[in-house]
Coordinates of N, CA and C and ligand atoms in Angstrom, one line a residue:
M1104 N -1.3 -4.1 -7.9 CA 0.2 -5.5 -7.3 C -0.4 -6.3 -7.8
I1105 N -1.1 -7.1 -8.9 CA -1.4 -8.1 -9.4 C -1.3 -8.2 -10.4
S1106 N -0.5 -7.1 -11.2 CA 0.5 -7.7 -12.2 C 1.6 -7.5 -11.6
M1107 N 2.4 -7.6 -10.4 CA 3.2 -8.3 -10.1 C 3.5 -9.4 -9.5
F1108 N 2.0 -9.9 -9.8 CA 2.1 -11.1 -9.7 C 1.9 -12.8 -11.1
D1109 N 1.6 -11.8 -11.9 CA 1.2 -12.7 -13.1 C 2.4 -12.7 -13.9
T1110 N 3.3 -13.7 -13.0 CA 4.7 -14.1 -13.5 C 4.3 -14.4 -15.3
D1111 N 3.2 -15.1 -15.5 CA 3.2 -15.9 -16.9 C 3.0 -14.4 -17.5
H1112 N 2.5 -13.4 -17.1 CA 1.6 -12.3 -18.3 C 0.6 -12.8 -19.1
S1113 N 0.2 -12.9 -18.5 CA -1.1 -13.6 -19.3 C -2.4 -12.6 -18.9
G1114 N -2.3 -12.3 -18.1 CA -2.8 -10.6 -17.6 C -3.8 -10.7 -16.5
T1115 N -3.9 -11.8 -16.6 CA -4.5 -12.3 -15.3 C -3.5 -13.3 -13.6
I1116 N -4.3 -13.8 -13.1 CA -3.2 -14.5 -12.3 C -3.8 -15.8 -12.4
N1117 N -3.3 -17.4 -11.8 CA -3.8 -18.0 -12.1 C -3.3 -19.0 -10.2
M1118 N -3.9 -20.0 -9.9 CA -4.0 -20.2 -8.5 C -2.5 -20.3 -8.2
Q1119 N -1.4 -21.3 -8.4 CA 0.6 -20.9 -7.8 C 0.1 -19.8 -8.0
E1120 N -0.1 -17.9 -9.0 CA 0.1 -16.3 -8.7 C -0.7 -16.5 -7.5
F1121 N -1.3 -16.6 -7.3 CA -2.5 -16.1 -6.7 C -2.1 -16.6 -5.0
G1122 N -1.1 -18.0 -4.9 CA -0.8 -18.1 -4.1 C -0.2 -17.7 -3.4
Q1123 N 1.0 -17.1 -4.4 CA 2.4 -16.2 -4.0 C 1.4 -14.9 -3.4
L1124 N 0.5 -14.6 -4.3 CA 0.2 -13.0 -4.3 C -0.6 -12.6 -1.9
F1125 N -0.7 -14.0 -1.6 CA -1.8 -14.4 -1.3 C -1.3 -14.0 0.6
L1126 N 0.5 -14.9 -0.4 CA 1.7 -15.3 0.9 C 2.3 -14.1 1.1
F1127 N 2.7 -13.0 0.0 CA 2.9 -11.9 0.1 C 2.0 -10.6 0.7
V1128 N 0.8 -10.8 0.8 CA 0.2 -10.1 1.6 C 0.0 -10.1 2.9
N1129 N 0.3 -11.4 3.0 CA 0.3 -11.7 5.1 C 1.1 -11.1 5.5
Q1130 N 2.4 -11.9 5.0 CA 3.7 -11.1 5.6 C 3.7 -9.7 5.7
W1131 N 3.5 -8.9 4.8 CA 3.1 -7.5 5.3 C 2.4 -7.2 6.1
T1132 N 1.3 -7.5 6.2 CA 0.2 -7.1 6.9 C 0.5 -7.6 8.5
E1133 N 1.5 -8.5 8.7 CA 2.3 -8.9 9.9 C 3.1 -8.1 9.7
V1134 N 3.9 -7.4 8.9 CA 4.6 -6.3 10.1 C 4.5 -5.0 9.7
Y1135 N 2.6 -5.0 9.2 CA 2.5 -3.7 8.9 C 2.0 -3.5 10.8
R1136 N 1.5 -4.2 11.1 CA 0.4 -5.0 12.4 C 1.8 -4.3 13.6
R1137 N 2.4 -5.0 12.8 CA 4.4 -5.3 14.4 C 4.4 -3.8 14.8
Y1138 N 4.6 -3.3 13.4 CA 4.7 -1.2 13.2 C 3.9 -0.6 14.1
D1139 N 2.9 -0.8 13.4 CA 2.1 -0.2 14.3 C 1.9 -0.4 15.9
R1140 N 2.7 0.4 15.8 CA 2.9 -0.1 17.9 C 1.6 0.2 19.3
D1141 N 0.7 1.6 18.0 CA 0.0 1.5 19.8 C -1.3 1.1 18.8
N1142 N -1.3 0.0 18.3 CA -2.3 -1.0 17.9 C -3.3 -0.1 17.7
S1143 N -3.1 0.6 16.2 CA -4.3 1.9 15.7 C -5.5 1.7 14.4
G1144 N -4.5 0.8 14.2 CA -4.9 -0.4 13.1 C -4.9 1.0 10.9
H1145 N -3.8 1.5 12.0 CA -3.8 2.0 11.0 C -1.4 2.7 11.3
I1146 N -0.5 3.0 10.4 CA 0.4 3.5 10.9 C 0.9 5.4 10.6
D1147 N 1.3 5.6 11.5 CA 0.7 7.3 11.4 C 2.5 7.5 10.7
E1148 N 3.3 8.9 11.1 CA 4.3 9.9 10.4 C 5.3 8.7 11.5
N1149 N 4.9 8.8 13.1 CA 6.6 8.6 13.5 C 6.5 7.0 13.8
E1150 N 5.5 5.9 13.4 CA 5.8 4.6 13.5 C 6.2 4.7 11.9
M1151 N 6.3 4.5 10.7 CA 6.4 4.6 10.0 C 7.6 5.1 9.8
S1152 N 8.3 6.4 10.0 CA 10.1 6.4 11.1 C 10.5 5.2 11.2
A1153 N 10.0 5.1 12.2 CA 10.2 4.2 13.1 C 10.4 2.5 12.7
A1154 N 9.9 2.6 11.6 CA 9.9 1.2 10.5 C 11.2 1.0 9.5
L1155 N 10.4 2.0 8.6 CA 11.7 2.4 7.8 C 13.5 2.6 8.5
Q1156 N 13.1 2.9 9.3 CA 15.1 3.2 10.7 C 15.2 1.8 10.7
Q1157 N 14.0 0.2 11.2 CA 14.3 -0.4 11.5 C 14.9 -1.8 10.6
M1158 N 14.0 -0.8 9.4 CA 14.6 -1.7 8.1 C 15.8 -1.2 6.8
G1159 N 16.6 -0.3 8.2 CA 18.2 -0.4 7.2 C 18.0 1.3 7.1
Y1160 N 17.1 2.3 6.5 CA 17.1 3.2 5.5 C 17.4 4.4 7.0
R1161 N 18.7 5.4 5.9 CA 19.0 6.5 6.9 C 18.2 7.7 6.7
L1162 N 17.3 8.2 6.9 CA 16.0 9.2 5.8 C 15.7 9.5 7.5
S1163 N 16.1 11.4 6.7 CA 15.5 12.5 7.9 C 13.7 12.8 7.4
P1164 N 14.2 12.8 8.7 CA 12.7 13.3 9.5 C 11.6 13.9 8.3
Q1165 N 11.9 15.0 7.5 CA 11.6 15.5 6.5 C 11.7 15.0 5.4
F1166 N 12.1 13.4 4.8 CA 11.8 12.7 3.7 C 10.5 11.8 4.4
V1167 N 11.0 11.5 5.6 CA 9.8 10.5 6.3 C 8.2 11.0 6.1
S1168 N 8.1 12.6 6.3 CA 7.0 13.5 6.6 C 6.8 13.4 4.8
F1169 N 7.8 13.6 3.6 CA 7.6 14.3 2.0 C 7.2 12.5 2.0
L1170 N 7.2 11.7 2.5 CA 6.5 10.4 1.6 C 5.3 9.7 2.0
V1171 N 5.1 9.5 3.6 CA 4.0 9.8 4.5 C 2.6 11.0 3.8
S1172 N 3.1 12.3 3.1 CA 2.2 12.8 2.5 C 1.1 13.1 1.5
K1173 N 2.6 12.2 0.8 CA 2.5 11.9 -0.3 C 2.1 10.5 -0.7
F1174 N 1.8 9.8 -0.4 CA 0.7 8.1 0.0 C -0.4 9.3 1.0
S1175 N -0.7 9.8 1.5 CA -2.2 9.8 2.2 C -1.5 11.6 2.6
P1176 N -2.3 12.7 1.5 CA -2.2 13.8 2.4 C -3.3 14.2 3.0
R1177 N -4.5 13.8 3.8 CA -5.0 14.4 3.9 C -5.2 13.8 5.6
S1178 N -5.3 12.8 5.7 CA -5.1 11.8 6.6 C -4.0 12.0 7.8
R1179 N -2.7 11.6 6.5 CA -1.4 11.2 7.4 C -1.7 9.9 7.5
K1180 N -2.0 9.2 7.8 CA -2.0 7.8 8.0 C -1.9 6.6 6.5
V1181 N -1.5 6.3 7.5 CA -0.8 5.4 5.5 C -1.5 3.6 6.2
T1182 N -2.1 3.8 5.3 CA -2.7 2.2 4.8 C -2.1 1.2 4.6
L1183 N -2.9 -0.5 4.8 CA -1.5 -1.2 4.8 C -1.3 -1.0 3.0
D1184 N -2.6 -1.2 2.4 CA -1.7 -1.2 1.3 C -0.7 -0.1 0.5
N1185 N -1.1 1.7 0.8 CA -0.1 1.7 1.1 C 1.8 1.6 1.4
F1186 N 1.8 1.0 2.9 CA 2.5 0.5 2.7 C 3.5 0.1 2.5
I1187 N 2.4 -1.3 1.6 CA 3.1 -2.1 0.7 C 3.7 -1.1 -0.3
V1188 N 2.8 0.1 -0.6 CA 3.0 -0.5 -1.9 C 4.7 1.1 -2.0
S1189 N 4.5 1.8 -0.8 CA 5.5 2.7 -0.6 C 7.0 1.9 -0.5
N1190 N 7.0 0.8 0.2 CA 8.1 -0.2 1.0 C 8.4 -0.4 -0.3
I1191 N 8.1 -1.4 -0.9 CA 8.5 -1.5 -2.5 C 8.6 -0.4 -2.8
Q1192 N 8.3 0.8 -3.4 CA 9.0 1.8 -4.2 C 11.0 1.7 -4.1
L1193 N 9.9 2.2 -2.5 CA 11.2 2.9 -1.7 C 12.6 1.7 -1.7
R1194 N 12.7 0.2 -1.4 CA 13.3 -0.7 -1.7 C 13.7 -0.5 -3.7
N1195 N 13.1 -0.6 -4.7 CA 13.3 -0.4 -5.7 C 14.3 0.3 -6.0
L1196 N 13.6 1.5 -5.7 CA 14.3 3.1 -5.6 C 15.3 3.3 -5.2
T1197 N 16.2 1.7 -4.0 CA 16.7 2.9 -3.7 C 17.7 1.5 -3.8
E1198 N 17.3 0.4 -4.6 CA 18.5 -1.0 -5.0 C 19.6 0.3 -6.6
A1199 N 18.1 0.5 -7.2 CA 18.3 1.6 -8.5 C 19.3 2.7 -8.3
F1200 N 19.4 3.1 -7.4 CA 20.5 4.0 -6.7 C 21.8 2.9 -6.2
K1201 N 21.7 2.3 -5.7 CA 23.4 1.4 -5.1 C 24.1 1.2 -6.1
S1202 N 23.0 0.4 -7.4 CA 23.9 0.0 -8.3 C 24.5 0.8 -9.1
R1203 N 24.0 2.2 -9.1 CA 24.9 3.3 -9.5 C 26.4 4.2 -8.7
D1204 N 25.6 3.8 -7.0 CA 26.7 4.7 -6.1 C 27.5 3.7 -5.5
R1205 N 28.7 3.1 -7.0 CA 29.6 1.8 -5.9 C 30.0 2.2 -5.3
E1206 N 30.7 3.1 -4.9 CA 31.9 4.5 -3.8 C 31.2 4.5 -2.7
M1207 N 29.5 3.6 -2.6 CA 28.6 4.5 -1.8 C 29.0 5.5 -1.0
K1208 N 28.8 6.8 -1.8 CA 29.4 7.6 -1.4 C 28.0 8.5 -0.6
G1209 N 26.9 8.0 -1.3 CA 25.1 8.8 -1.1 C 24.9 9.5 -2.0
V1210 N 25.9 9.5 -3.5 CA 25.8 11.2 -4.3 C 26.2 10.0 -5.5
I1211 N 25.0 10.5 -6.6 CA 25.8 9.7 -8.1 C 25.0 11.1 -9.0
T1212 N 25.8 11.0 -10.1 CA 25.7 11.9 -11.5 C 25.4 10.9 -12.1
I1213 N 24.0 11.8 -12.4 CA 23.6 10.2 -14.3 C 22.6 12.0 -15.2
S1214 N 22.5 11.2 -16.1 CA 22.6 11.7 -17.1 C 20.8 11.6 -17.0
Y1215 N 19.8 13.1 -17.0 CA 18.4 13.3 -17.8 C 18.2 11.3 -18.1
E1216 N 18.4 11.0 -19.0 CA 18.0 10.6 -19.8 C 17.9 9.0 -18.7
E1217 N 19.3 8.7 -18.0 CA 19.8 7.1 -17.1 C 18.7 7.6 -16.1
F1218 N 18.1 9.1 -15.7 CA 17.1 9.3 -14.9 C 16.0 8.4 -14.9
I1219 N 15.6 8.7 -15.8 CA 14.2 8.1 -16.4 C 14.3 7.5 -16.3
S1220 N 15.6 6.9 -17.3 CA 15.0 5.5 -16.9 C 15.3 4.4 -16.4
L1221 N 16.3 5.3 -14.9 CA 15.4 4.3 -13.7 C 14.3 3.9 -13.4
A1222 N 14.1 5.9 -13.1 CA 13.1 5.5 -12.6 C 11.7 4.5 -12.7
F1223 N 11.6 5.0 -14.1 CA 10.6 3.6 -14.7 C 10.8 3.0 -15.2
T1224 N 11.6 1.9 -14.7 CA 12.3 0.5 -14.1 C 12.4 0.1 -12.3
S1225 N 12.3 1.3 -11.7 CA 12.1 1.6 -10.3 C 11.0 0.5 -10.9
L1226 N 9.7 1.6 -11.0 CA 8.6 1.8 -10.6 C 7.5 0.9 -11.1
M1227 N 7.9 0.0 -11.9 CA 7.2 -1.0 -13.2 C 7.6 -2.2 -12.4
Ligands
CA1735 CA1 -0.5 3.2 14.5

């Protein structure tokens, strides 16, 4: 996550970049707490499903289950940092998909290299 905020690519973060990182984490902490409906201190699959729905994603329960188990295979509880990472990746992948899905069909046809380029660009 640090590299996301190393905007001058110095390999470290300066005070200004740290300030932005701090603000970003604070905002996500607030979102995380809001969706932790039962105040258990973590987000479970049901809370994750509700959170994603409120953020405007239309995802099947099967996909949400897959997402949670990908980030938390054993406990199935999404921690704050996993919540942030999963949301950023989901957003970036969705944006990448949308850029190819101009008619908003929810289906795209892409070549192997287009696919891996899209994936690498989205996840870095
Ligand atoms: Ca909870």
